[in-house]
XYZ file of C-alpha atoms in Angstrom:
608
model
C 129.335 -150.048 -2.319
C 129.421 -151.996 -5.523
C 132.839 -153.294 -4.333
C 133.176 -156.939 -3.210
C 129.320 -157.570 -4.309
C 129.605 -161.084 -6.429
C 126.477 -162.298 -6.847
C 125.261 -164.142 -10.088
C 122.323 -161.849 -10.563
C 123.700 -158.303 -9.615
C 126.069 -156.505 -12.403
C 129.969 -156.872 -11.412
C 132.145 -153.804 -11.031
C 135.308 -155.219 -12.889
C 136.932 -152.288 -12.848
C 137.079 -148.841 -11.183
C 139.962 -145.966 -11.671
C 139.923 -142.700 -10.387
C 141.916 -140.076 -12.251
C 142.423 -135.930 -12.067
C 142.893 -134.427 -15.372
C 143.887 -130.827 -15.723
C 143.552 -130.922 -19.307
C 139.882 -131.979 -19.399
C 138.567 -128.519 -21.060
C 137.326 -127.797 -17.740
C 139.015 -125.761 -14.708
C 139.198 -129.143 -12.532
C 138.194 -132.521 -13.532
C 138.107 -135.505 -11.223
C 136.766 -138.900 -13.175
C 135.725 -142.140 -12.054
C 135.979 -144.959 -14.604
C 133.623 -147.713 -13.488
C 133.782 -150.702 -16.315
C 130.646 -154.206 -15.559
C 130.570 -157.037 -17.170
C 128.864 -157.105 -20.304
C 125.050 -157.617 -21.365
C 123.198 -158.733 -23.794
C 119.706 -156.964 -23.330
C 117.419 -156.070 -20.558
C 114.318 -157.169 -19.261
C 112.796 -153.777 -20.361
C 113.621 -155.480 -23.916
C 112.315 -158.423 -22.784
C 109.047 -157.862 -22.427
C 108.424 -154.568 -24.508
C 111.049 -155.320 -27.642
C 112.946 -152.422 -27.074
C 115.738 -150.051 -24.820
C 114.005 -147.283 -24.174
C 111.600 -146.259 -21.556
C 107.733 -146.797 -22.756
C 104.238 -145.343 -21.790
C 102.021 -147.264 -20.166
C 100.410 -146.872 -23.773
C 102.815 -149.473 -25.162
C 101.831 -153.315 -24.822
C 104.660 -155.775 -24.473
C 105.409 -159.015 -23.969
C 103.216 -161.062 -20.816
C 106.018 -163.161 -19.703
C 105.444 -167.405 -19.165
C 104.232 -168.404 -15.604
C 107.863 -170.516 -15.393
C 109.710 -167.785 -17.074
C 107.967 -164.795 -14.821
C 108.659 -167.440 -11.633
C 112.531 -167.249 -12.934
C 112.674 -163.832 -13.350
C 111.197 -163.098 -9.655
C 113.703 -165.643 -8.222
C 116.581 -164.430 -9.679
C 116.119 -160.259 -8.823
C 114.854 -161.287 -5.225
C 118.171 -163.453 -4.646
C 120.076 -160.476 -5.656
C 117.999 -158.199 -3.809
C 118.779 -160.299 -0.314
C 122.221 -160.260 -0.963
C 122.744 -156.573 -1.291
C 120.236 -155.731 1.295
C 122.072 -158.270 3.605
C 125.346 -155.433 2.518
C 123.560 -152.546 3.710
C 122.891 -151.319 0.287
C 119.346 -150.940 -1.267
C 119.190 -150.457 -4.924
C 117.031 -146.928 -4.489
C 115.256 -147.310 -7.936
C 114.156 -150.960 -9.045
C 112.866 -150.974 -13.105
C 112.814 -152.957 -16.026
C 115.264 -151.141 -17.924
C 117.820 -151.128 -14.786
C 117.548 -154.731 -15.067
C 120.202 -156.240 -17.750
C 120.139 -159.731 -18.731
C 122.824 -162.332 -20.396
C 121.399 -164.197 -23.085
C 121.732 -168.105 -22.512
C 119.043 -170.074 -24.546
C 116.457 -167.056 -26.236
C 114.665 -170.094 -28.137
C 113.850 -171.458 -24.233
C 113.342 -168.395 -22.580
C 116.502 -168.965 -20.696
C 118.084 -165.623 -19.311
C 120.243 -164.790 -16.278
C 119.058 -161.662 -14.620
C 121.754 -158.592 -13.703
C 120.370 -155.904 -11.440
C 122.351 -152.992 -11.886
C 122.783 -148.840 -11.437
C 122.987 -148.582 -7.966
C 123.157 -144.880 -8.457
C 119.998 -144.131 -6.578
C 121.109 -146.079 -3.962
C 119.874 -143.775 -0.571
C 123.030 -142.696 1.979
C 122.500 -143.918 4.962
C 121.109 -140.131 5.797
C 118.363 -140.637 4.001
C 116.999 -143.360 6.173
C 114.629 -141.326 7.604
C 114.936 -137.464 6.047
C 112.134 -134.971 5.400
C 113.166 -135.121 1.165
C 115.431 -136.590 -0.568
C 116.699 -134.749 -3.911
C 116.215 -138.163 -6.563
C 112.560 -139.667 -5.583
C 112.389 -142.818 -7.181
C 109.970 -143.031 -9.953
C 108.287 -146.475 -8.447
C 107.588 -144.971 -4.705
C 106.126 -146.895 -2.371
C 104.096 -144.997 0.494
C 106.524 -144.251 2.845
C 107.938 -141.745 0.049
C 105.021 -139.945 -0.967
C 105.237 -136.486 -0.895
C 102.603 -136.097 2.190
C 104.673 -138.194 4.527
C 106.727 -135.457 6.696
C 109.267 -137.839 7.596
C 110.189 -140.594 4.613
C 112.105 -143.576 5.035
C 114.071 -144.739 2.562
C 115.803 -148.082 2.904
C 115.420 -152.198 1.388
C 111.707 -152.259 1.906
C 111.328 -149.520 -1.136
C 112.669 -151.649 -2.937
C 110.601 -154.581 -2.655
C 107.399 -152.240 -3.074
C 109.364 -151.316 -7.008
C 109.827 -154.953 -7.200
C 106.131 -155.829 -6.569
C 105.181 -153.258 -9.731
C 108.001 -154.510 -11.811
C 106.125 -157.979 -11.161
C 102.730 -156.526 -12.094
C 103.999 -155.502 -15.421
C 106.285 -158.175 -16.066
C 102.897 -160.301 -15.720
C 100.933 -158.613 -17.469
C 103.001 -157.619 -20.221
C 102.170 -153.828 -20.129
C 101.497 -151.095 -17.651
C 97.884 -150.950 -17.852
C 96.810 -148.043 -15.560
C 93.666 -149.927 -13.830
C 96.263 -152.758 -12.572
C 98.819 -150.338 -12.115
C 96.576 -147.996 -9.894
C 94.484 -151.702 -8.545
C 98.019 -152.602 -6.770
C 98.947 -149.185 -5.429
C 95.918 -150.006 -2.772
C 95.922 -153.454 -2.754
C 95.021 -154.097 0.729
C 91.579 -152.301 0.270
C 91.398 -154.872 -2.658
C 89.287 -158.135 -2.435
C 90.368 -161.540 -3.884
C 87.724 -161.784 -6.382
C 88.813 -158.304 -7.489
C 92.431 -158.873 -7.884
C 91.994 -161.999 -9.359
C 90.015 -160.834 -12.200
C 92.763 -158.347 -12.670
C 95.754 -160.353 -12.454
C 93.730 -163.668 -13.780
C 97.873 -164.436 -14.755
C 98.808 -164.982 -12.033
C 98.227 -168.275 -9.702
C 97.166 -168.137 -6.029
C 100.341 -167.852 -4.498
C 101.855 -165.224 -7.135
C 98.522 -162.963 -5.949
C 99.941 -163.677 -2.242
C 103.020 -163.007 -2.926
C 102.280 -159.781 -4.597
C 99.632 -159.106 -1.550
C 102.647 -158.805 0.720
C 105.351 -156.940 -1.555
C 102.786 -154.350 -2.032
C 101.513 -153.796 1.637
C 101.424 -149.943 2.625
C 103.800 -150.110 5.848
C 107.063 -151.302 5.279
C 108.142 -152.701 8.596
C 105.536 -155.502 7.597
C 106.314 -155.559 3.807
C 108.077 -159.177 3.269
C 111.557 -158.794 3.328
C 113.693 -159.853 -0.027
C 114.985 -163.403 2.282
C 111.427 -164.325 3.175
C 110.463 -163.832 0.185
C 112.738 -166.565 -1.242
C 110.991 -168.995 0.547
C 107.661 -167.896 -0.302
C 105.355 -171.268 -1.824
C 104.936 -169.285 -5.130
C 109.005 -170.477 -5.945
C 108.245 -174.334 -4.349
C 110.097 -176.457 -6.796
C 112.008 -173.493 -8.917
C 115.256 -175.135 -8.720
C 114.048 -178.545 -10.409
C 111.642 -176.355 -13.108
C 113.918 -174.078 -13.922
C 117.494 -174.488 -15.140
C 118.839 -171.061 -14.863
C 117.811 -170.904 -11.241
C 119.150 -174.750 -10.173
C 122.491 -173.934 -12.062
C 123.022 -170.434 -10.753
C 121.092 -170.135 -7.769
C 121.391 -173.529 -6.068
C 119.955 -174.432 -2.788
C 123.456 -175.505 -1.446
C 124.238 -171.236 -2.525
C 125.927 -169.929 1.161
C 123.740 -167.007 2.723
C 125.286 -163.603 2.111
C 127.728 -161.716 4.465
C 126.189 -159.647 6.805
C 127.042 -156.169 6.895
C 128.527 -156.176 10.471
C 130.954 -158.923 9.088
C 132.213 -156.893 6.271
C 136.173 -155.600 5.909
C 137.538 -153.643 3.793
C 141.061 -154.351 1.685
C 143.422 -155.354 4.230
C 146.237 -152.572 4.180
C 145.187 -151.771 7.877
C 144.160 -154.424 9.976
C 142.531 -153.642 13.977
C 145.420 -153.860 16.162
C 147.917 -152.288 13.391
C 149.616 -148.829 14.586
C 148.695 -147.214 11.605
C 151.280 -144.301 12.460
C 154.105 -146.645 13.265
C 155.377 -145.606 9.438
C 154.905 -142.142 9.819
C 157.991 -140.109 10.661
C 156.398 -136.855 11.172
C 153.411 -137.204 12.653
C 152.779 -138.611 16.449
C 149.635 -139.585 18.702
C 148.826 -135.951 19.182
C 148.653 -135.248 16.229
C 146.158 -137.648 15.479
C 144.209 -136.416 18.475
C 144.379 -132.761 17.323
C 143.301 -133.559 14.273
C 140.133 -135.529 15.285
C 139.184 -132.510 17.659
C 139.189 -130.055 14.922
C 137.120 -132.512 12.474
C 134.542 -133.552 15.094
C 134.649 -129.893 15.106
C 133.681 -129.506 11.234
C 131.044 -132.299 11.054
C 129.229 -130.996 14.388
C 129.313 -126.940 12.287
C 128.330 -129.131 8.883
C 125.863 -131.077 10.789
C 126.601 -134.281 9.329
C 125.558 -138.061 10.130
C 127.511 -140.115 12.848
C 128.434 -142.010 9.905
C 130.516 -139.598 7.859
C 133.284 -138.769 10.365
C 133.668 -142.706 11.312
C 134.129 -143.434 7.946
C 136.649 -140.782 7.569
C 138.645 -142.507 10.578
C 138.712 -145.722 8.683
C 139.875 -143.885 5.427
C 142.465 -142.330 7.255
C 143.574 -145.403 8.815
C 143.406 -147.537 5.789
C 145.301 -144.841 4.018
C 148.229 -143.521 6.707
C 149.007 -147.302 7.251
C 150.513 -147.834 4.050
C 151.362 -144.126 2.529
C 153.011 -141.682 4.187
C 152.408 -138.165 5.581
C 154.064 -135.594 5.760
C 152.972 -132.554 8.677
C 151.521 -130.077 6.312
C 149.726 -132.759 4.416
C 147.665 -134.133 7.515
C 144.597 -131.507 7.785
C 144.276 -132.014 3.725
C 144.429 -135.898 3.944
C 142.080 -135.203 7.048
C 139.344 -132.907 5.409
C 139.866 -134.886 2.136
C 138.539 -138.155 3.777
C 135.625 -136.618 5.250
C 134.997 -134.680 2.318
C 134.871 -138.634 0.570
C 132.970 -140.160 3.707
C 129.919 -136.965 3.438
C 129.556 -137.860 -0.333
C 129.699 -141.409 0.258
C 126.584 -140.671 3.173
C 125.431 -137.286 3.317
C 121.937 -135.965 1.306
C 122.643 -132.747 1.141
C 127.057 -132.192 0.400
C 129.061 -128.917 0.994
C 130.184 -127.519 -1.691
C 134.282 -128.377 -2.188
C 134.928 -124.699 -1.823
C 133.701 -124.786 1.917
C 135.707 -127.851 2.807
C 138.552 -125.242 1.341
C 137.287 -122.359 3.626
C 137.005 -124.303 6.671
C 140.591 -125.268 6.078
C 141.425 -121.259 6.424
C 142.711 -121.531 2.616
C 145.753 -123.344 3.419
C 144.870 -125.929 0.380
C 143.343 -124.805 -2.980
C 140.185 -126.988 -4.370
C 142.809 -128.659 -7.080
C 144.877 -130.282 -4.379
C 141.912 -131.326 -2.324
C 140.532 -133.312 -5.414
C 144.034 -134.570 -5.886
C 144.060 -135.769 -2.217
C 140.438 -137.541 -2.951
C 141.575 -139.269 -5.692
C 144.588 -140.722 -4.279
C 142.588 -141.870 -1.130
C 140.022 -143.503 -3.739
C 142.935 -144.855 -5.537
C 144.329 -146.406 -2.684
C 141.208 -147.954 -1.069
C 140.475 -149.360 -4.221
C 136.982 -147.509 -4.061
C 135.921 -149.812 -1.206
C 134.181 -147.229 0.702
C 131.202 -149.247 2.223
C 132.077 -150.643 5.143
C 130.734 -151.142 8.372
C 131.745 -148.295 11.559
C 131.447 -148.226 15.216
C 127.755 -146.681 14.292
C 126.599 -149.951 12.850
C 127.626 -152.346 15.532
C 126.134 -149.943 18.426
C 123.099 -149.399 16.984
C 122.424 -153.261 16.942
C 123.220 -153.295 20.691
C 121.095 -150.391 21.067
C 117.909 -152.071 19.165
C 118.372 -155.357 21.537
C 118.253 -152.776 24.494
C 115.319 -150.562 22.785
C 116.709 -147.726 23.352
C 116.691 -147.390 19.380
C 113.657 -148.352 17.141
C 114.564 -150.922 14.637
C 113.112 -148.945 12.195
C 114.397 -145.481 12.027
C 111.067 -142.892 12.998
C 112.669 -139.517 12.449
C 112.588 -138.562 15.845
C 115.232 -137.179 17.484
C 117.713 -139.325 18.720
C 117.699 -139.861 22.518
C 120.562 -137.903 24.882
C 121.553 -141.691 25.597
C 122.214 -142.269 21.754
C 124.025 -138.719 21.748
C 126.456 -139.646 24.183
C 127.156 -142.861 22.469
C 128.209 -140.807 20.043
C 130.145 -138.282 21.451
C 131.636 -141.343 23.356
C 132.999 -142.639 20.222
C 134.461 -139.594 19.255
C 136.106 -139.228 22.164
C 137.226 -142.548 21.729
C 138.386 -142.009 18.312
C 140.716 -138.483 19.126
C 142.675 -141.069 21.221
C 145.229 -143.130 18.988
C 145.206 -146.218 21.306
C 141.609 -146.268 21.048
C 141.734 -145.887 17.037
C 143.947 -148.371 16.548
C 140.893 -150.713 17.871
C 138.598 -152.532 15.165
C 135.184 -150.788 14.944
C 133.305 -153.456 16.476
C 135.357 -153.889 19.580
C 134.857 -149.632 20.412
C 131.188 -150.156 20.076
C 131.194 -153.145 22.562
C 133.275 -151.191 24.931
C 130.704 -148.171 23.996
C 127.621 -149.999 24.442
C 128.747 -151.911 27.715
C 128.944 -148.506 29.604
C 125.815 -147.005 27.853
C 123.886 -149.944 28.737
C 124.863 -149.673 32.343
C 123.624 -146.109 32.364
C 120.435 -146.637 30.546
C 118.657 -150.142 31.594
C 120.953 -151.541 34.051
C 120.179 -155.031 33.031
C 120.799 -156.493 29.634
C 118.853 -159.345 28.748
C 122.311 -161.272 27.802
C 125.597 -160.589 29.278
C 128.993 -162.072 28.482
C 130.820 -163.521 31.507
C 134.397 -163.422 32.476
C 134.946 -167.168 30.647
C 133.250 -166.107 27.613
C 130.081 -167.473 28.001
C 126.776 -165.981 27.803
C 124.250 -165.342 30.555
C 121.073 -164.157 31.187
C 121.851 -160.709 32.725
C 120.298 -160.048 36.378
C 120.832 -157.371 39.123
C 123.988 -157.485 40.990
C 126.666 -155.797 42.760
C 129.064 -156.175 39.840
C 128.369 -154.069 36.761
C 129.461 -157.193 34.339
C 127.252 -159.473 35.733
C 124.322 -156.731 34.955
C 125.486 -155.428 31.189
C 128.784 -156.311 28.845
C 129.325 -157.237 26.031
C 133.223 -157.667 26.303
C 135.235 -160.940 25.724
C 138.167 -160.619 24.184
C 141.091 -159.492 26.273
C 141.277 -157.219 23.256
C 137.608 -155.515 24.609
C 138.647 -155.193 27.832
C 142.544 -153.335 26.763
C 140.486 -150.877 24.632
C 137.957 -150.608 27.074
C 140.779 -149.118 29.638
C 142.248 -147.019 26.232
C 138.506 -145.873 26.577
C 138.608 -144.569 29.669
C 141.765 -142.534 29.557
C 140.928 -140.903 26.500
C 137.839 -140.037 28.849
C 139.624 -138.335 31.045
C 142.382 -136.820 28.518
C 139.451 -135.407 26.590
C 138.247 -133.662 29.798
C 141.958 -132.395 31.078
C 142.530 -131.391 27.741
C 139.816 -129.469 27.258
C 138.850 -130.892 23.932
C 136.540 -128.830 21.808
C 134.310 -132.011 20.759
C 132.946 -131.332 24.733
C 133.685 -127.644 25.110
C 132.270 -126.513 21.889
C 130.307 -128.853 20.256
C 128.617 -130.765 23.074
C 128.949 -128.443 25.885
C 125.630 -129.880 27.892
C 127.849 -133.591 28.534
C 130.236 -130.997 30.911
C 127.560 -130.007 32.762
C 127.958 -130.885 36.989
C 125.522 -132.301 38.236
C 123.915 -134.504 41.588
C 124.394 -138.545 40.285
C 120.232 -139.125 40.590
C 119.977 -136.752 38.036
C 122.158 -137.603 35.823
C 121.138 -141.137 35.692
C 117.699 -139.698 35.343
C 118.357 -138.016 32.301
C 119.370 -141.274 30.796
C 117.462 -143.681 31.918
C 115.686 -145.883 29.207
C 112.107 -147.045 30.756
C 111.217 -145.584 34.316
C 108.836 -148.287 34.937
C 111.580 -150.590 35.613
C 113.586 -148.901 38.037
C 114.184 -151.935 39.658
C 116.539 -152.735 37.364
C 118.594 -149.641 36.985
C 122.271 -148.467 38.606
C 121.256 -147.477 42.387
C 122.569 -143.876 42.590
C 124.624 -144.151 45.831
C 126.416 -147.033 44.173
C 127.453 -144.649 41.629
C 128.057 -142.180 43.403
C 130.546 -144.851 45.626
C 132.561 -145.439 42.703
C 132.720 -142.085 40.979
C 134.339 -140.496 44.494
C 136.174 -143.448 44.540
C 138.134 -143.000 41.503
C 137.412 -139.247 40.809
C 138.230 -137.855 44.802
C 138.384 -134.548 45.286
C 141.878 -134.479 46.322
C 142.357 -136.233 42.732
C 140.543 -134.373 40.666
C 141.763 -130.406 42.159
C 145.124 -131.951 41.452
C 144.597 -132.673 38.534
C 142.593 -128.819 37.595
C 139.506 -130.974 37.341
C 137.624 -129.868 40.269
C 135.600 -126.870 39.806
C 135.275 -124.639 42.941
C 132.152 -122.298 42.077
C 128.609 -123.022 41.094
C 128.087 -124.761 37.659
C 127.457 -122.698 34.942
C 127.680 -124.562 31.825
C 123.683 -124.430 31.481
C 123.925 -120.952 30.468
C 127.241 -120.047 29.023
C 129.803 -121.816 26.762
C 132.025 -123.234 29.453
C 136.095 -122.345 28.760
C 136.855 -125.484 30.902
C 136.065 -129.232 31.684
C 135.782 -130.516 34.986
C 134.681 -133.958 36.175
C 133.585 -132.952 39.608
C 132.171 -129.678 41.421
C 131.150 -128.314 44.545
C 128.783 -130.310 46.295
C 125.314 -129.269 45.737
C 123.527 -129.115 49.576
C 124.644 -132.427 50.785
C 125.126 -134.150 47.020
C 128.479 -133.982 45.169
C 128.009 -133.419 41.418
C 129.489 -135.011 38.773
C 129.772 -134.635 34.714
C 128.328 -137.459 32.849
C 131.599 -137.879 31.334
C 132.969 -138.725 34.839
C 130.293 -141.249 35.833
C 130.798 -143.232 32.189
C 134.885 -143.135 33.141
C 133.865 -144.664 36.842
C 131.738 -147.285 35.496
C 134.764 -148.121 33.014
C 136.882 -147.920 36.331
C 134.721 -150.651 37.992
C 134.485 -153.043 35.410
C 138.228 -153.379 34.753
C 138.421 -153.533 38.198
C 136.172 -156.518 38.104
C 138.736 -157.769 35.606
C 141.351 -157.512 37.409
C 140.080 -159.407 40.492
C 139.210 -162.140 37.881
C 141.909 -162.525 36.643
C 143.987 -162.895 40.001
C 141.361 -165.270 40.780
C 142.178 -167.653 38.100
C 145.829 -167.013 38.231
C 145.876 -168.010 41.915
């Protein structure tokens, strides 16, 4: 995650190798040189005159008002710009704070946050424990809070102590344990305490330290806090460094990777051996693996782009693919995953056709290749930002259960994903395609909709679907969105095991009301939702039963899959008294129908 970070404050990974060596001493060994720029001391050195860790026994250095101002500047710059990355630094301290010396004599140092290595997968994000607890843990990680959430906001709790001692020189146990409840604390109080500090320094540390997180200030907020008014003119360091005219950081979303493989790119074109179904087989039996391993969304998306990245430039041969497969997913669970399989069941799953030493040879040459740029952003990321503007996700994660409307968007992807013309789409483009169609099903009505010309409107109810929800512009959206829907309906022919097996309750047949019951976001505003005769208009008009029996899609006896594992997918069934039933699967493909459909009368529209 380290990769691409340039910031003057954060530590610069100048180098990174990854290498197997047989003749380590050891049975396998797999090592990962990492070389940062050099340092010249820390700001644990800073204030207490030496390297190592100290007791809150041991009184240090209480650093100048200017010089403490500085310091707070610099590490919450550096904290926006990684946060703005998706990465939170996991365990903020003095002594993981290095520093370049530029002018001792004037107090004049340029901060360098560094080891990331307790940097939480996204997993963790809201997990019952987490293995490494950070030593400076804010509420939310305390060991009587069932569900913890890890994430940026721990870190500017660690911050807020780190500013505490930093002030005060030491880690005096009465101000330690004063700040740990400093919302129960009056002014008078915490002024006698941190006497230091000047009005808005107390303020600011008033909102780094508040107990719930999703009010804690953020690190960007913080910048512009009154306590830093006039830091660029005080302070030379900061107006050299850190200038106002500094851009803001990428955003997450807007991150890419190394460009080997580029959206659009057949990343198989190169491959002689291999071929589309390949590619789909593949994806069925690892959707397969991370449903048995239960891992995060995350992991298996990443895997897709480390396959992609990787197959588009090096080539494949047959018997390599599941190893190249399982190896990138074994890279994408480490790179997200709390708790990781051990290698040797990543080997078993594989039926032993691959011993452990080629599976770590595999990983290093797919680290070797990406150049270690493994943080990047997947079809995940970009939904779930559609999915907060909708509500059907909480911005901040709760550890509930995710929704069955979140579920599907996931098996949706993956379904996307086993289809070659759909992977060959950039991330961002499947979740728009994902999202239109899930918002359809769930609200109805977006509260902004792209129209057919590119512009933006206020969404409203209407006969046509893209005048209620979409997101798609791009004729690119709109040629992956019909990829979309015919790997839809090849999933279901094909009786894919990502339906059959792992999410058998998305073949279920059912009447339309109830299936756009079961995913319907807020009840109260019915109003706004899909009318169910509508849907059921367009999912008999593309998915007749003439069509679908012809195509061994029809099923001809009472549903079933409720109860038992069903052995095949169909999109329609027997009707149900006087109410045809559908799969969910089928309705999604009919609302995909209808909106290129829309398209399409567009577009002879303009042409004529």
């Amino acid at each position: 995650c380290l990769q691409g970070m340039h910031h003057p404050c954060i530590a610069s990974l100048q180098l990174v190798n990854a290498k197997h060596d047989t003749n380590s001493g050891l049975k396998h060994g797999t090592w990962v040189h990492a070389a940062f720029e050099h340092a010249d001391t820390s700001l644990q050195k800073i204030v207490y005159a030496t390297l190592d860790r100290t007791s809150h026994t041991i009184t240090g250095r209480a650093l100048p008002p200017l010089m403490l101002r500085s310091f707070m500047y610099q590490l919450l710059s550096a904290l926006a710009y990684s946060h703005a990355r998706g990465v939170a630094h996991g365990n903020l301290a003095p002594y993981r704070v290095l520093a370049r010396e530029l002018d001792v004599e004037n107090d004049q140092y340029l901060l360098k946050l560094a080891d990331f290595g307790f940097s939480p997968p996204a997993a963790a994000l809201c997990n019952e424990e987490l293995p490494i607890r950070p030593s400076r843990a804010s509420p939310e990680l305390h060991s009587d809070n069932q569900r913890k959430r890890y994430g940026p906001a721990n870190d500017l709790w660690a911050l807020g102590t780190v500013f505490a001692e930093a002030a005060c020189g030491n880690r005096e146990p009465a101000v330690y344990m004063m700040i740990q409840e400093l919302e129960s604390v009056d002014d008078e109080q915490m002024e006698n305490s941190l006497h230091m500090l000047c009005d808005d320094g107390r303020d600011l540390m008033r909102q780094l330290m508040r107990a719930e997180p999703t009010v804690r200030i953020t690190a960007a907020d913080a910048l512009c806090h009154p306590y830093f008014d006039g830091i660029h003119e005080q302070c030379a360091v900061v107006g050299k460094y850190l200038p106002p005219s500094r851009p803001p950081p990428c955003k997450f979303l807007a991150l890419c990777a190394h460009k080997v493989w580029v959206p659009g790119l057949d990343f198989l074109v190169e491959q002689t051996e291999l071929n589309s179904r390949m590619w789909s087989i593949l994806m069925d039996w690892l959707a397969v693996v991370s449903h048995k391993f239960k891992f995060v969304p995350r992991s298996l998306q990443l895997a897709v782009d480390f396959m992609r990245r990787f197959m588009a430039a090096t080539r494949v041969s047959r018997k390599r693919l599941q190893l190249v497969g399982i190896g990138a997913l074994c890279l994408a669970c480490k790179h997200e995953e709390v708790m990781i399989p051990n290698m040797n069941d990543f080997i078993f799953i594989c039926d032993n056709a691959y011993n452990l030493e080629e599976l770590m040879l595999v990983e290093v040459e797919i680290l070797n290749h990406l150049q270690m740029q493994l943080h990047v952003p997947t079809v995940h990321d970009h939904l779930n930002q559609m999915l907060i503007e909708l509500g059907s996700v909480p911005e901040h994660p709760d550890g509930e259960d995710p929704s069955k409307l979140v579920k599907w968007c996931e098996v949706l992807t993956l379904m996307g994903l086993a289809q070659h013309s759909v992977a060959i789409f950039d991330s961002a483009v499947l979740a728009r395609c994902v999202g239109t169609l899930c918002g359809l099903l769930s609200h109805g009505v977006a509260s902004q909709v792209t129209r057919a010309d590119g512009t933006s409107s206020a969404g409203k109810i209407s006969s046509k679907l893209s005048e209620r929800v979409c997101y798609l512009s791009s004729a690119e959206d709109w040629s992956c969105l019909k990829e979309l829907v015919k790997a839809i309906e090849t999933c279901m022919s094909e009786n894919r095991e990502v339906i059959l097996k792992c999410h058998p309750e998305y073949a279920a047949l059912k009447p339309v009301q109830q299936l756009l019951d079961e995913y319907v976001h807020d009840s109260s505003r019915r109003a706004n939702h899909l009318k169910a005769r509508d849907v059921k208009q367009w999912a008999e008009k593309h998915y007749s039963i003439e069509h679908t029996r012809s195509n061994n899609l029809f099923a001809e006896f009472e549903d079933t899959s409720n109860k038992f594992l069903p052995k095949k997918a169909y999109m329609r069934g027997i009707t149900t008294g006087d109410l045809p039933t559908f799969c969910i699967p089928a309705v999604t493909a009919a609302l995909g129908h209808q909106l290129l459909a829309e398209r399409r009368s567009y577009s002879n529209s303009v042409a004529s």
